[in-house]
mmCIF file of C-alpha atoms in Angstrom:
data_model
loop_
_atom_site.group_PDB
_atom_site.id
_atom_site.type_symbol
_atom_site.label_atom_id
_atom_site.label_comp_id
_atom_site.label_asym_id
_atom_site.label_seq_id
_atom_site.Cartn_x
_atom_site.Cartn_y
_atom_site.Cartn_z
ATOM 1 C CA MET A 177 -5.201 -4.673 -3.279
ATOM 2 C CA ALA A 178 -2.886 -4.263 -0.325
ATOM 3 C CA PRO A 179 -4.510 -4.354 3.091
ATOM 4 C CA ILE A 180 -6.879 -1.549 4.027
ATOM 5 C CA GLY A 181 -5.478 0.718 6.702
ATOM 6 C CA SER A 182 -1.926 0.412 5.439
ATOM 7 C CA SER A 183 0.111 3.471 4.563
ATOM 8 C CA GLU A 184 1.083 4.279 0.991
ATOM 9 C CA GLU A 185 4.724 3.669 1.932
ATOM 10 C CA GLN A 186 3.869 0.187 3.267
ATOM 11 C CA ARG A 187 1.868 -0.631 0.124
ATOM 12 C CA ARG A 188 4.755 0.417 -2.114
ATOM 13 C CA ASN A 189 7.125 -1.979 -0.320
ATOM 14 C CA PHE A 190 6.188 -5.337 -1.882
ATOM 15 C CA GLU A 191 7.884 -8.445 -3.284
ATOM 16 C CA ILE A 192 6.803 -10.656 -6.185
ATOM 17 C CA LEU A 193 6.380 -14.261 -5.028
ATOM 18 C CA GLY A 194 7.897 -17.130 -6.981
ATOM 19 C CA ASP A 195 7.569 -16.758 -10.726
ATOM 20 C CA GLY A 196 4.887 -14.102 -10.355
ATOM 21 C CA GLN A 197 2.275 -16.207 -8.564
ATOM 22 C CA GLY A 198 1.559 -13.492 -6.013
ATOM 23 C CA ILE A 199 2.628 -10.435 -4.062
ATOM 24 C CA HIS A 200 3.969 -10.180 -0.500
ATOM 25 C CA TRP A 201 4.006 -7.043 1.663
ATOM 26 C CA PRO A 202 6.708 -7.763 4.300
ATOM 27 C CA GLU A 203 5.870 -4.822 6.597
ATOM 28 C CA LEU A 204 2.230 -5.918 6.680
ATOM 29 C CA ASP A 205 2.840 -9.683 6.721
ATOM 30 C CA GLU A 206 0.264 -9.982 3.926
ATOM 31 C CA ASP A 207 0.177 -12.051 0.734
ATOM 32 C CA ILE A 208 -2.224 -12.211 -2.190
ATOM 33 C CA SER A 209 -2.145 -14.593 -5.131
ATOM 34 C CA VAL A 210 -2.581 -13.487 -8.733
ATOM 35 C CA GLU A 211 -5.461 -15.962 -9.004
ATOM 36 C CA GLY A 212 -7.126 -14.315 -6.015
ATOM 37 C CA MET A 213 -6.697 -10.870 -7.555
ATOM 38 C CA LEU A 214 -8.169 -11.968 -10.891
ATOM 39 C CA HIS A 215 -11.154 -13.726 -9.325
ATOM 40 C CA GLY A 216 -11.700 -11.242 -6.510
ATOM 41 C CA SER A 217 -11.291 -14.071 -4.029
ATOM 42 C CA PRO A 218 -10.374 -12.991 -0.513
ATOM 43 C CA GLY A 219 -7.379 -14.724 1.020
ATOM 44 C CA ARG A 220 -7.861 -17.326 3.710
ATOM 45 C CA ARG A 221 -7.442 -15.850 7.157
ATOM 46 C CA PRO A 222 -6.266 -17.734 10.219
ATOM 47 C CA PRO A 223 -9.035 -18.249 12.776
ATOM 48 C CA SER A 224 -9.362 -15.495 15.369
ATOM 49 C CA ALA A 225 -8.829 -16.201 19.077
ATOM 50 C CA THR A 226 -12.616 -16.190 19.529
ATOM 51 C CA GLU A 227 -13.109 -18.778 16.785
ATOM 52 C CA GLN A 228 -10.329 -20.967 18.196
ATOM 53 C CA ALA A 229 -11.919 -20.931 21.664
ATOM 54 C CA ALA A 230 -15.302 -22.119 20.321
#
């Protein structure tokens, strides 16, 4: 579930968030919640520069 395009080494370097509510990949600056994994819900993404300019 780690970000596509990441190396295996980067995916293996993760931290459990809180009491197991999610996972954080520090080298990728990526987080995913357990709820999101179970429901297949994509994480919210910050707006891109193009979206912010509109």
